[in-house]
Amino acid sequence: MDFSFLLDPYYINILLQGLLTTVILAVVSVAFGTVIAIGVALLRMMKSKIIRFILGAYVEIIRGTPIVVQLIIFYSLFHVKVILVGSYDLSPFIPGMFTLFINSSAYMAEVIRAGINSVDKGQWEASRSLGMTYGMTFRKIIFPQAIKNILPALGNEFVTLIKETSVLMYSGVAELTYQATMIKSQTYGFMESYLVAATFYFLLTYPTSQLMKRLERRLAKSDQS
Amino acid sequence: MTNHKLIIDVKNVSKVFSDGTLALDNVSLSVKKNEVVVLIGPSGSGKSTLLRTLNLLESPTKGEVFFDGISLTDETTDINLLRQKMGMVFQGFHLFPHLSVLDNLRIAPVSLKKLSIHEATITSESMLKKVGLLDKAKNYPNQLSGGQKQRIAIARSLTMSPEIMLFDEPTSALDPEMVGEVLNVMRELALQGMTMVIVTHEMQFAEEVADIVYVMDKGQIIESGSPEIIFHQPQTERCKEFLKRVIEKK
Amino acid sequence: MKKLIGIISIALLITLTSFMSGCTSSNIFNYIVDDSYTDYIVMGTSADYPPYEWPMNVEGTQTLVGIDIQIGLAIAAELGMNLQVVNKGFDFLLDDLSKGKVDFVIAGMTPTDERAEIVDFSMVYYEAHQVILTTLENQDNYASIEDLNLNTIRIGAQMGSIQLDLAEDTFPDSQKVYLQAVPDLIMKLSQGLIEAVLLEQPVAEGYLTNVEGLAVLEFEIGEPDGGSAVAVEKGNTELLATINAVLEDLINSGALDIIVSEAILLNSGE
């Protein structure tokens, strides 16, 4: 196998550009996805059965269908002309990002819901017995404890999202896998380009998951009683 | 008309759980100011369920519960406001693990705007002194023993200056050597005239502090009376049976 | 909550600045046809298909080259505009055309009846022959269609392509392997995971010169119909007329032949 293309700054440049795009996609998607997810989780706690049903269905459907299919559907739904920011075309970026937001938010909504439910019911009872309202109890007692359970899962979602951004490659978002494909077309080194891309992904995901493991350990320690 | 000295008035309360179990069967009792009421009975007799209807942690399926003459089950009642006047201590302590001991005590009065932070700190510290744990103010719950946690839990409820304190088997989850320190605090409270409703298995303690004892079995009150009568001259067969078993255990 | 908003704002800021500074990679390629031209006409393609279109390092920048790019430039010149080429997956291009996101698509695309329902096609500018690419070792084993039409043989073709239909019709008994990208098919061929790949002739020639151990079988398959055409949004008759005029000119003047051979040569220079 011929990895000599790695010595060529032209190819390294292309790969790094793709890498940057991937990181940006992942970070922004997790950030927005989490915000949407918190909104969904809070709304699901409301009394209205209709709202709960709709949101529940949303979460189940998004989690239950392949992200590629979601991308194709959202891509055809969005009517966006070529938008240039600098030399970058935002038009495939928008349906692509939307897909990632929606996808990430559905998984995160489940994680948040599970995190909230995992807080001992006794905490609710003790707080309400003191006279604190539902809202106060949730904000000051339950949610701070739920976060300890949610944060590790958030990290996992980030790692997953880093990899899932590759699904955008065919829709015209120039992220890492797209660039690997472009390199492969130029060097005819099929295996090499993808092996390098895989390595780059690993270089992103491994430190992140290690960080998350450490975070998990620290949070678990503070729970010892 | 409800008797003004009646803090708690339970009228014909029944409770059926969603799985069909009949936890309370037409139960009535009342608690007067400064009274110490103790509920005893075998497991599953409904005593905890009855206690929990007093601050509406459980909703009665039938019947009514009155606190200071106000109906708890009435939809227009602001239950949060009423709960501020009641304190509850749980078998599992349920201290807030992410807050320091001092914050555990302060959070309710400050959040509910009953006291300023300054006032809340003074009150909290005085309550901590009362239960003998002022030196633990800056600690976190996970650094405390079971007995200490329960005493903190009691102090936490006291910072809201409740009119009545409810205890749900407060010592059942404690190692034997720590039971005493918690009972001492409760004894003190009773001596100072706090109105209390206690669910417990500690028969000696019950006999000592109770003004009235209610014996429950299978969701019903099978006998009630002064501790002298209940513990030494029980009137009903079921009550006699229960006490025999309890005394044999000891 | 405030922390969350802060993080998001920073994330957005980094995103925008990266785009503006050109640090991130792009799937848009701009070609200045003439310095005096101000507007761009937008062409869609799928730069994965030499010698029709593929990426190359031109003076340190990633650029798209190939037969279709040259034709695109000729069309832009005729219209007095510069050319902007958008690169994405084949399937997404037709959707783009129907939405008006691109003005025309040139991607070595064969005009089929199904596609003609969604878009309008120009005249065929290049008619290719379908050939079978195999390995040097296997070359002598397959002398005819019958030799390949066995269920022990695995035939490869690109998904959504003419070759796929051809494979279904010509080799009903063989196993089929259909993939999105031609290079992936070639990889499997080299690895011995498939025995043959159906390709258009110039594409196969490209791989012959660049990848070792391959060979083209002597017999042709299918009818040499189909060819490649330019696609425009349905109803865009004006642009179509211009495109057809440009194509006719290129063919009649012999310029297209030169474009094709130059592209194949450029591809072999890799």
XYZ file of C-alpha atoms in Angstrom:
745
model
C 0.000 0.000 0.000
C 1.215 3.394 -0.894
C 0.882 6.062 1.796
C 3.218 8.502 0.103
C 0.379 10.928 -0.440
C 0.645 11.727 3.258
C 3.933 13.438 2.561
C 2.289 15.791 0.123
C 1.127 18.985 1.890
C -1.628 19.337 -0.719
C -3.304 16.160 0.510
C -2.634 16.862 4.165
C -4.248 20.230 3.694
C -7.339 18.660 2.184
C -7.583 16.116 5.003
C -7.196 18.719 7.719
C -9.839 20.906 6.130
C -12.190 17.960 6.107
C -11.305 17.207 9.707
C -12.102 20.745 10.771
C -15.474 20.576 9.072
C -16.215 17.299 10.813
C -15.341 18.725 14.225
C -17.446 21.806 13.641
C -20.393 19.704 12.507
C -20.133 17.482 15.570
C -19.717 20.300 18.092
C -22.500 22.466 16.714
C -24.828 19.484 16.352
C -24.302 18.356 19.930
C -24.756 21.895 21.223
C -27.975 22.554 19.358
C -29.164 18.992 19.706
C -28.830 19.232 23.476
C -30.728 22.502 23.632
C -33.560 21.017 21.595
C -33.430 17.879 23.709
C -33.765 19.827 26.961
C -36.774 21.586 25.489
C -38.273 18.263 24.469
C -37.569 16.709 27.871
C -39.158 19.626 29.708
C -42.207 19.637 27.462
C -42.636 15.906 27.978
C -42.963 16.537 31.688
C -46.064 18.626 31.149
C -49.485 17.272 31.886
C -50.879 17.472 28.332
C -51.218 13.943 26.933
C -51.252 15.190 23.353
C -47.916 16.958 23.710
C -46.406 13.950 25.398
C -47.643 11.651 22.652
C -46.347 13.809 19.820
C -42.939 14.251 21.410
C -42.762 10.592 22.339
C -43.526 9.617 18.754
C -40.917 12.049 17.474
C -38.239 10.537 19.679
C -39.146 6.959 18.813
C -39.338 7.565 15.048
C -36.055 9.432 14.818
C -34.315 6.822 16.922
C -35.917 4.032 14.945
C -35.047 5.061 11.377
C -31.645 5.157 9.683
C -29.982 8.545 9.632
C -29.206 8.184 5.925
C -32.899 7.941 5.130
C -33.582 10.968 7.328
C -30.910 12.903 5.440
C -32.406 12.099 2.054
C -35.873 13.101 3.245
C -34.775 16.375 4.811
C -32.573 17.150 1.829
C -35.538 16.979 -0.544
C -37.695 18.984 1.845
C -35.326 21.923 2.028
C -35.414 24.394 -0.861
C -32.229 26.324 -0.389
C -30.275 27.894 -3.230
C -26.550 27.943 -3.181
C -25.510 30.247 -0.333
C -21.924 31.267 -0.319
C -20.218 32.221 2.919
C -16.638 32.854 1.949
C -16.098 30.074 -0.567
C -18.282 27.618 1.324
C -21.674 26.532 0.069
C -24.057 26.461 2.987
C -26.970 24.982 1.062
C -26.258 21.263 1.676
C -24.971 22.232 5.075
C -28.421 23.322 6.188
C -30.370 20.102 5.568
C -27.301 18.207 6.736
C -27.053 20.085 10.006
C -30.807 19.861 10.459
C -30.609 16.087 10.148
C -27.839 15.935 12.705
C -29.664 18.256 15.125
C -32.885 16.285 14.923
C -31.079 12.987 15.240
C -28.903 14.073 18.129
C -31.784 15.745 19.928
C -33.916 12.591 19.848
C -31.181 10.489 21.416
C -30.329 13.196 23.898
C -33.987 13.618 24.850
C -34.084 9.974 25.859
C -30.861 10.332 27.788
C -32.154 13.383 29.620
C -35.444 11.710 30.417
C -33.639 8.653 31.747
C -31.276 10.856 33.730
C -34.153 12.700 35.353
C -36.037 9.506 36.133
C -32.979 7.897 37.643
C -32.955 10.433 40.453
C -34.362 8.755 43.557
C -38.077 9.423 44.064
C -37.343 10.147 47.698
C -35.680 13.386 46.630
C -38.987 14.587 45.167
C -40.845 13.553 48.301
C -38.433 15.208 50.713
C -38.398 18.445 48.751
C -42.162 18.627 48.256
C -42.695 17.774 51.937
C -40.770 20.906 52.826
C -43.297 22.855 50.800
C -41.146 23.489 47.731
C -43.118 23.623 44.507
C -42.793 21.211 41.588
C -40.794 23.728 39.618
C -38.447 24.587 42.477
C -37.891 20.928 43.225
C -37.056 20.168 39.616
C -34.714 23.099 39.177
C -32.859 22.999 42.461
C -32.965 19.391 43.588
C -33.686 16.998 40.754
C -32.005 18.473 37.713
C -28.597 19.110 39.341
C -28.542 15.445 40.303
C -29.793 14.316 36.900
C -26.898 16.100 35.215
C -24.460 13.691 36.819
C -26.122 10.885 34.927
C -26.629 12.846 31.746
C -23.103 14.152 31.245
C -21.414 10.822 30.459
C -24.141 10.019 27.973
C -23.666 13.444 26.431
C -20.054 12.606 25.845
C -20.992 9.328 24.203
C -23.414 11.135 21.935
C -20.629 13.486 20.893
C -18.412 10.572 19.975
C -21.234 8.964 17.998
C -22.008 12.223 16.255
C -18.409 12.690 15.160
C -18.712 9.465 13.248
C -22.212 10.088 11.992
C -21.212 13.332 10.272
C -19.745 11.154 7.534
C -23.258 10.437 6.317
C -23.362 13.986 4.954
C -20.636 13.320 2.446
C -22.835 12.377 -0.487
C -25.083 15.384 0.008
C -22.200 17.705 -0.755
C -20.847 18.626 2.660
C -17.073 18.623 2.372
C -16.252 16.822 5.614
C -13.561 14.255 6.324
C -15.024 11.244 4.514
C -15.849 13.392 1.484
C -12.248 14.504 1.328
C -11.029 10.940 1.707
C -13.155 10.098 -1.310
C -11.706 13.000 -3.264
C -8.190 11.911 -2.399
C -8.961 8.357 -3.402
C -10.145 9.631 -6.775
C -6.851 11.366 -7.296
C -4.400 8.859 -5.945
C -6.234 5.664 -6.869
C -5.218 4.510 -3.411
C -8.587 3.276 -2.208
C -7.599 1.533 1.015
C -4.982 4.100 1.952
C -7.280 7.122 1.808
C -9.950 5.472 3.906
C -7.462 4.029 6.370
C -6.085 7.506 6.937
C -9.587 8.928 7.325
C -10.450 6.203 9.833
C -7.305 7.043 11.774
C -8.277 10.687 11.905
C -11.722 9.797 13.204
C -10.141 7.602 15.842
C -7.830 10.429 16.857
C -10.924 12.478 17.509
C -13.067 9.888 19.214
C -10.571 8.125 21.437
C -9.448 11.136 23.514
C -13.056 12.236 23.805
C -14.234 8.893 25.134
C -11.279 8.728 27.514
C -12.183 12.175 28.822
C -15.747 11.027 29.322
C -14.616 7.953 31.234
C -12.596 10.161 33.551
C -15.533 12.478 34.021
C -17.743 9.522 34.844
C -15.302 8.277 37.448
C -15.115 11.679 39.100
C -18.878 12.018 39.257
C -19.261 8.505 40.641
C -16.766 9.273 43.405
C -18.754 12.227 44.655
C -21.755 9.954 45.072
C -20.078 7.611 47.548
C -21.856 7.583 50.863
C -67.469 22.338 62.893
C -63.930 21.249 63.346
C -62.367 21.592 66.746
C -59.827 24.387 66.574
C -57.350 22.450 68.600
C -57.414 19.713 66.017
C -54.385 20.021 63.824
C -55.084 16.879 61.864
C -58.512 15.404 61.235
C -58.758 12.262 59.120
C -62.344 11.394 58.172
C -63.199 7.983 56.726
C -60.204 7.744 54.465
C -59.807 4.803 52.125
C -56.931 4.265 49.737
C -56.830 1.871 46.822
C -53.594 1.669 44.849
C -53.551 1.432 41.056
C -52.880 -2.299 41.230
C -56.032 -2.808 43.240
C -54.590 -3.239 46.744
C -56.733 -1.804 49.492
C -54.158 -0.009 51.639
C -56.528 1.955 53.875
C -60.032 0.888 54.758
C -62.271 3.616 56.141
C -59.768 5.028 58.601
C -60.466 7.968 60.890
C -58.249 9.649 63.431
C -57.409 13.054 64.770
C -54.383 14.762 66.210
C -54.582 17.589 68.720
C -51.991 20.284 69.180
C -48.970 19.183 71.234
C -50.090 15.583 70.989
C -47.687 12.785 70.133
C -49.491 10.114 68.121
C -47.806 6.808 67.357
C -48.930 4.351 64.676
C -47.885 0.734 65.107
C -48.751 -2.500 63.355
C -47.360 -5.283 61.180
C -45.771 -4.550 57.788
C -48.332 -3.824 55.143
C -50.891 -2.661 57.682
C -51.117 0.717 56.012
C -49.506 2.834 58.714
C -46.996 4.462 56.370
C -49.717 5.022 53.786
C -51.872 6.687 56.430
C -48.991 8.929 57.488
C -48.351 9.917 53.888
C -51.954 10.980 53.373
C -51.440 13.556 56.109
C -49.300 15.699 53.818
C -50.876 14.351 50.644
C -47.892 12.374 49.435
C -50.665 9.833 48.976
C -54.110 10.971 47.854
C -57.065 9.321 49.525
C -59.400 7.478 47.167
C -62.280 8.214 49.527
C -62.691 10.421 52.532
C -61.045 13.674 53.574
C -58.041 14.899 55.456
C -58.122 18.260 57.232
C -55.115 20.253 58.375
C -55.927 23.203 60.608
C -59.464 22.904 59.333
C -58.454 23.120 55.665
C -59.258 20.182 53.421
C -56.148 18.775 51.774
C -58.062 17.062 49.017
C -59.951 20.156 47.952
C -58.705 21.329 44.552
C -58.541 24.944 45.564
C -56.201 24.244 48.430
C -52.584 25.296 47.901
C -50.923 22.131 49.090
C -47.441 23.642 48.902
C -48.427 26.304 51.375
C -49.831 23.753 53.806
C -46.794 21.514 53.497
C -44.611 24.402 54.631
C -46.269 24.018 58.001
C -45.655 20.286 58.146
C -42.346 18.545 58.446
C -41.675 14.990 57.303
C -38.796 12.693 58.153
C -38.261 9.592 56.013
C -36.849 6.153 56.634
C -34.334 6.797 53.864
C -33.343 10.275 55.128
C -33.371 11.742 51.576
C -30.894 14.505 52.252
C -29.950 16.427 49.098
C -26.541 14.972 48.185
C -25.391 17.836 46.009
C -25.825 20.414 48.796
C -23.858 20.917 51.994
C -25.569 20.237 55.309
C -26.131 23.945 55.848
C -27.564 24.362 52.359
C -29.813 21.364 52.905
C -31.338 23.254 55.782
C -31.449 26.634 54.140
C -32.729 25.799 50.698
C -36.426 25.552 51.524
C -36.839 28.683 53.648
C -34.765 30.771 51.277
C -36.352 29.474 48.053
C -39.828 29.934 49.472
C -38.866 33.436 50.580
C -39.841 32.712 54.152
C -36.469 33.890 55.405
C -33.598 35.909 54.052
C -30.304 34.082 53.649
C -29.025 35.737 56.781
C -32.043 34.719 58.830
C -32.048 31.242 57.341
C -28.420 30.753 58.281
C -29.093 31.731 61.875
C -32.125 29.463 62.111
C -30.308 26.576 60.433
C -27.345 26.848 62.743
C -29.606 26.902 65.740
C -31.403 23.771 64.530
C -28.066 22.080 63.942
C -27.090 22.911 67.469
C -30.351 21.468 68.691
C -29.584 18.103 67.108
C -25.952 18.336 68.160
C -24.391 18.631 64.711
C -23.366 22.261 64.310
C -19.807 21.182 63.549
C -21.008 19.362 60.436
C -22.496 22.430 58.792
C -19.990 22.514 55.951
C -19.955 18.768 55.357
C -21.786 16.915 52.622
C -24.320 14.165 53.294
C -22.082 11.419 51.940
C -19.608 12.176 54.713
C -22.105 11.469 57.479
C -23.224 8.334 59.279
C -26.841 7.166 59.127
C -27.700 8.515 62.535
C -26.162 11.886 61.695
C -28.033 12.029 58.415
C -31.346 11.422 60.092
C -30.685 14.075 62.710
C -29.828 16.500 59.903
C -33.060 15.508 58.172
C -34.972 16.362 61.320
C -33.142 19.689 61.607
C -33.965 20.403 57.958
C -37.676 20.062 58.565
C -37.440 22.175 61.720
C -36.016 25.211 59.899
C -39.439 25.725 58.358
C -40.947 26.057 61.867
C -43.607 23.446 61.235
C -46.726 23.027 63.331
C -46.493 19.249 63.106
C -43.740 16.727 62.425
C -44.428 13.432 60.673
C -41.975 10.548 61.099
C -42.078 7.520 58.764
C -40.125 4.743 60.496
C -37.221 7.115 61.146
C -34.917 4.530 62.718
C -35.759 1.405 60.706
C -32.830 1.879 58.347
C -30.254 2.608 61.022
C -27.659 0.391 62.598
C -28.680 -0.358 66.200
C -25.989 1.793 67.791
C -27.283 4.891 66.004
C -30.957 4.440 66.800
C -30.527 6.005 70.215
C -29.168 9.364 69.042
C -32.148 9.854 66.741
C -34.703 8.800 69.338
C -33.109 11.258 71.760
C -33.735 14.121 69.368
C -37.307 12.998 68.887
C -37.780 12.686 72.613
C -36.534 16.245 73.085
C -38.950 17.503 70.452
C -41.847 15.761 72.165
C -40.870 17.234 75.515
C -40.800 20.691 73.974
C -44.399 20.260 72.933
C -44.060 19.558 69.181
C -47.117 17.919 67.666
C -45.883 14.622 66.201
C -47.203 11.620 64.313
C -44.748 8.750 64.359
C -44.791 5.435 62.540
C -42.312 3.155 64.257
C -41.377 -0.355 65.336
C -39.570 0.909 68.441
C -42.149 -0.229 71.026
C -40.282 0.965 74.088
C -39.888 4.411 72.625
C -43.506 4.431 71.554
C -44.682 3.616 75.036
C -42.458 6.343 76.423
C -43.426 9.318 74.270
C -46.878 8.565 72.918
C -50.011 10.293 74.116
C -52.148 8.067 71.908
C -51.264 4.830 70.151
C -53.128 3.572 67.079
C -52.691 -0.072 66.178
C -53.269 -0.908 62.530
C -53.710 -4.118 60.607
C -54.739 -4.743 57.008
C -55.590 -1.109 56.385
C -57.777 -0.664 59.435
C -57.304 0.765 62.884
C -57.974 -2.204 65.096
C -57.401 -0.495 68.389
C -56.427 2.867 69.809
C -55.786 4.241 73.241
C -53.210 5.378 75.728
C -49.899 3.504 75.670
C -50.593 1.979 79.093
C -53.716 0.292 77.829
C -52.391 -0.713 74.418
C -49.128 -2.154 75.583
C -50.294 -3.790 78.801
C -54.009 -4.378 78.449
C -54.780 -4.660 74.784
C -58.505 -5.076 74.228
C -58.760 -6.804 70.853
C -57.531 -10.235 69.848
C -55.671 -9.015 66.798
C -53.871 -6.430 68.854
C -52.920 -8.994 71.433
C -51.608 -11.268 68.673
C -49.517 -8.499 67.155
C -47.977 -7.442 70.466
C -47.214 -11.009 71.422
C -45.279 -11.460 68.211
C -43.447 -8.214 68.716
C -42.522 -8.947 72.280
C -41.395 -12.466 71.394
C -39.076 -11.013 68.811
C -37.417 -8.974 71.473
C -28.439 27.836 31.259
C -26.262 30.860 30.696
C -23.286 28.590 30.279
C -25.116 26.677 27.586
C -25.953 29.799 25.625
C -22.361 30.887 25.954
C -21.053 27.620 24.579
C -23.433 27.731 21.640
C -22.505 31.284 20.780
C -18.833 30.412 20.780
C -19.516 27.352 18.642
C -21.402 29.470 16.112
C -18.682 32.076 16.081
C -15.972 29.521 15.375
C -18.104 28.007 12.654
C -18.679 31.299 10.885
C -15.084 32.437 11.075
C -13.812 29.132 9.744
C -16.105 29.370 6.781
C -15.190 32.961 6.099
C -11.489 32.343 6.293
C -11.648 29.410 3.919
C -10.056 27.090 6.423
C -12.801 24.581 5.925
C -12.988 22.521 2.815
C -15.496 23.173 0.117
C -17.399 21.246 -2.487
C -17.727 24.339 -4.683
C -15.264 24.975 -7.470
C -15.183 28.293 -9.290
C -13.743 28.771 -12.740
C -13.131 32.208 -14.232
C -13.895 31.935 -17.923
C -13.122 35.577 -18.521
C -12.126 38.344 -16.145
C -14.806 40.563 -17.588
C -17.614 38.191 -16.687
C -19.416 38.903 -13.421
C -22.079 36.208 -13.093
C -21.724 32.501 -12.494
C -23.713 29.706 -13.999
C -23.966 26.702 -11.720
C -23.181 23.174 -12.834
C -23.737 20.069 -10.776
C -21.536 17.017 -11.014
C -20.272 14.015 -9.107
C -16.506 14.179 -9.319
C -15.846 10.524 -8.911
C -15.838 9.345 -12.510
C -12.699 9.869 -14.564
C -12.307 10.726 -17.377
C -15.644 12.558 -17.168
C -14.934 14.429 -13.931
C -12.487 13.926 -11.131
C -10.376 16.001 -8.727
C -6.760 16.892 -9.322
C -4.040 18.934 -7.734
C -3.666 21.954 -10.002
C -0.989 24.325 -8.703
C -1.593 23.330 -5.121
C -5.360 23.690 -5.164
C -7.904 20.942 -5.462
C -9.617 21.383 -8.847
C -12.073 19.376 -10.855
C -11.041 18.335 -14.349
C -12.376 16.099 -17.090
C -14.546 15.921 -20.199
C -17.672 17.224 -18.463
C -15.832 20.131 -16.905
C -14.553 21.202 -20.311
C -18.049 21.037 -21.739
C -19.338 23.053 -18.800
C -16.719 25.717 -19.457
C -17.740 25.870 -23.102
C -21.374 26.383 -22.134
C -20.443 29.107 -19.649
C -18.331 30.869 -22.287
C -21.243 30.824 -24.708
C -23.457 32.419 -22.062
C -20.844 35.007 -21.145
C -20.587 33.765 -17.602
C -18.078 32.151 -15.278
C -18.589 28.571 -14.179
C -19.347 27.362 -10.667
C -19.221 23.627 -10.186
C -21.018 21.955 -7.283
C -19.821 18.486 -6.333
C -22.025 15.985 -4.548
C -23.438 12.484 -4.730
C -25.116 11.402 -7.928
C -28.541 10.834 -6.380
C -28.695 14.293 -4.858
C -27.906 16.025 -8.156
C -31.229 15.291 -9.804
C -33.029 16.582 -6.743
C -30.967 19.755 -6.957
C -31.896 20.246 -10.620
C -35.589 19.959 -9.958
C -35.276 22.596 -7.226
C -33.223 24.963 -9.312
C -30.236 24.733 -7.013
C -28.037 24.062 -10.025
C -28.601 25.192 -13.591
C -27.481 22.053 -15.348
C -25.900 18.723 -14.551
C -23.120 17.042 -16.480
C -21.969 13.844 -14.820
C -21.470 11.210 -17.452
C -25.215 10.701 -17.131
C -27.127 8.498 -19.567
C -30.546 9.845 -20.555
C -33.089 7.199 -19.558
C -36.854 7.333 -19.768
C -37.189 7.358 -15.978
C -34.778 10.246 -15.614
C -36.430 12.067 -18.510
C -39.577 12.247 -16.405
C -37.808 14.398 -13.862
C -35.419 16.427 -16.025
C -34.875 17.427 -19.653
C -31.846 16.097 -21.538
C -29.698 17.606 -24.259
C -28.488 15.638 -27.232
C -26.049 12.858 -26.537
C -22.582 14.356 -26.636
C -20.628 11.179 -26.262
C -21.642 7.668 -26.906
C -19.652 5.146 -25.032
C -19.466 1.462 -25.321
C -19.990 -0.807 -22.382
C -17.082 -3.063 -21.665
C -16.169 -5.605 -19.047
C -13.198 -4.987 -16.820
C -11.569 -7.978 -15.208
C -8.199 -9.081 -13.833
C -5.263 -10.090 -15.996
C -5.357 -13.576 -14.523
C -8.993 -14.096 -15.424
C -8.805 -12.519 -18.841
C -8.506 -15.775 -20.725
C -11.201 -17.526 -18.728
C -13.974 -15.352 -20.033
C -14.340 -15.484 -23.792
C -18.046 -14.889 -24.005
C -21.147 -13.924 -22.097
C -21.841 -17.559 -21.194
C -18.518 -17.797 -19.365
C -19.623 -15.060 -16.991
C -23.292 -15.933 -16.675
C -22.731 -18.421 -13.869
C -23.818 -18.193 -10.249
C -20.232 -18.596 -9.139
C -19.349 -15.346 -10.863
C -19.784 -11.988 -9.157
C -20.465 -9.032 -11.464
C -20.051 -5.478 -10.250
C -21.723 -2.280 -11.454
C -22.395 1.234 -10.165
C -25.675 1.783 -8.347
C -28.258 3.738 -10.300
C -26.293 3.287 -13.538
C -26.994 1.909 -16.989
C -24.463 -0.797 -16.330
C -26.637 -2.070 -13.504
C -29.564 -2.637 -15.823
C -27.206 -4.168 -18.329
C -25.851 -6.536 -15.707
C -29.358 -7.630 -14.783
C -30.271 -8.279 -18.403
C -27.059 -9.831 -19.670
C -26.035 -11.910 -16.675
C -29.214 -13.101 -14.933
C -27.532 -16.110 -13.336
C -24.527 -14.360 -11.854
C -24.250 -12.845 -8.416
C -24.346 -9.053 -8.496
C -22.492 -6.502 -6.442
C -23.814 -2.933 -6.726
C -21.969 -0.076 -5.040
C -22.315 3.726 -4.980
C -18.778 4.448 -6.144
C -16.877 2.985 -9.073
C -13.487 3.054 -7.298
C -14.939 0.771 -4.626
C -15.895 -1.717 -7.362
C -12.368 -1.586 -8.736
C -11.008 -2.239 -5.265
C -13.118 -5.352 -4.924
C -12.027 -6.472 -8.381
C -8.371 -6.115 -7.455
C -8.988 -7.985 -4.208
C -10.654 -10.851 -6.023
C -13.991 -10.240 -4.351
C -15.698 -9.797 -7.702
C -14.744 -11.237 -11.048
C -15.849 -8.491 -13.422
C -17.042 -4.885 -13.500
C -19.241 -3.348 -16.161
C -18.098 0.136 -17.158
C -18.268 2.644 -19.925
C -15.254 2.273 -22.179
C -13.320 5.474 -21.374
C -13.809 4.915 -17.679
C -12.490 1.365 -17.993
C -9.550 2.665 -20.053
C -8.763 5.053 -17.228
C -8.487 2.267 -14.702
C -6.496 0.125 -17.135
C -3.727 2.696 -17.245
C -3.789 3.488 -13.536
C -4.364 0.232 -11.742
C -2.159 -2.793 -12.211
C -3.373 -6.235 -13.052
C -6.538 -5.310 -14.935
C -7.702 -6.104 -18.440
C -10.655 -5.334 -20.714
C -12.454 -8.246 -22.302
C -12.596 -8.212 -26.055
C -16.290 -8.728 -26.560
C -18.653 -5.839 -26.034
C -21.974 -6.072 -24.332
C -25.230 -4.275 -24.685
C -26.053 -1.968 -27.479
C -23.971 1.148 -27.744
C -26.984 3.342 -27.111
C -27.547 5.633 -24.224
C -24.446 7.756 -24.247
C -24.029 10.782 -22.027
C -26.131 13.921 -22.069
C -26.503 17.159 -20.186
C -29.517 17.516 -17.883
C -31.443 20.698 -17.168
C -34.494 21.532 -15.074
C -37.684 20.399 -16.724
C -39.057 23.130 -18.972
C -35.876 25.174 -19.219
C -36.001 25.197 -23.020
C -33.889 28.310 -23.449
C -30.861 26.946 -21.645
C -31.332 23.591 -23.347
C -31.211 25.218 -26.768
C -27.975 26.998 -25.910
C -26.453 23.800 -24.573
C -27.417 21.830 -27.644
C -25.882 24.507 -29.855
C -22.630 24.366 -27.898
C -22.548 20.570 -28.056
C -23.174 20.500 -31.793
C -20.379 22.930 -32.324
C -17.960 20.933 -30.180
C -18.772 17.691 -31.991
C -18.739 19.053 -35.499
C -15.534 20.987 -35.049
C -13.781 17.946 -33.640
C -13.112 19.795 -30.402
C -14.928 17.174 -28.382
C -12.687 14.393 -29.661
C -9.693 16.376 -28.485
C -11.331 16.989 -25.113
C -11.980 13.268 -24.692
C -8.506 12.124 -25.617
C -6.879 14.839 -23.523
C -8.937 13.837 -20.538
C -8.013 10.191 -20.918
C -4.380 11.152 -21.278
C -4.551 13.431 -18.234
C -6.060 10.598 -16.283
C -3.319 8.210 -17.333
C -0.645 10.644 -16.301
C -1.494 9.898 -12.663
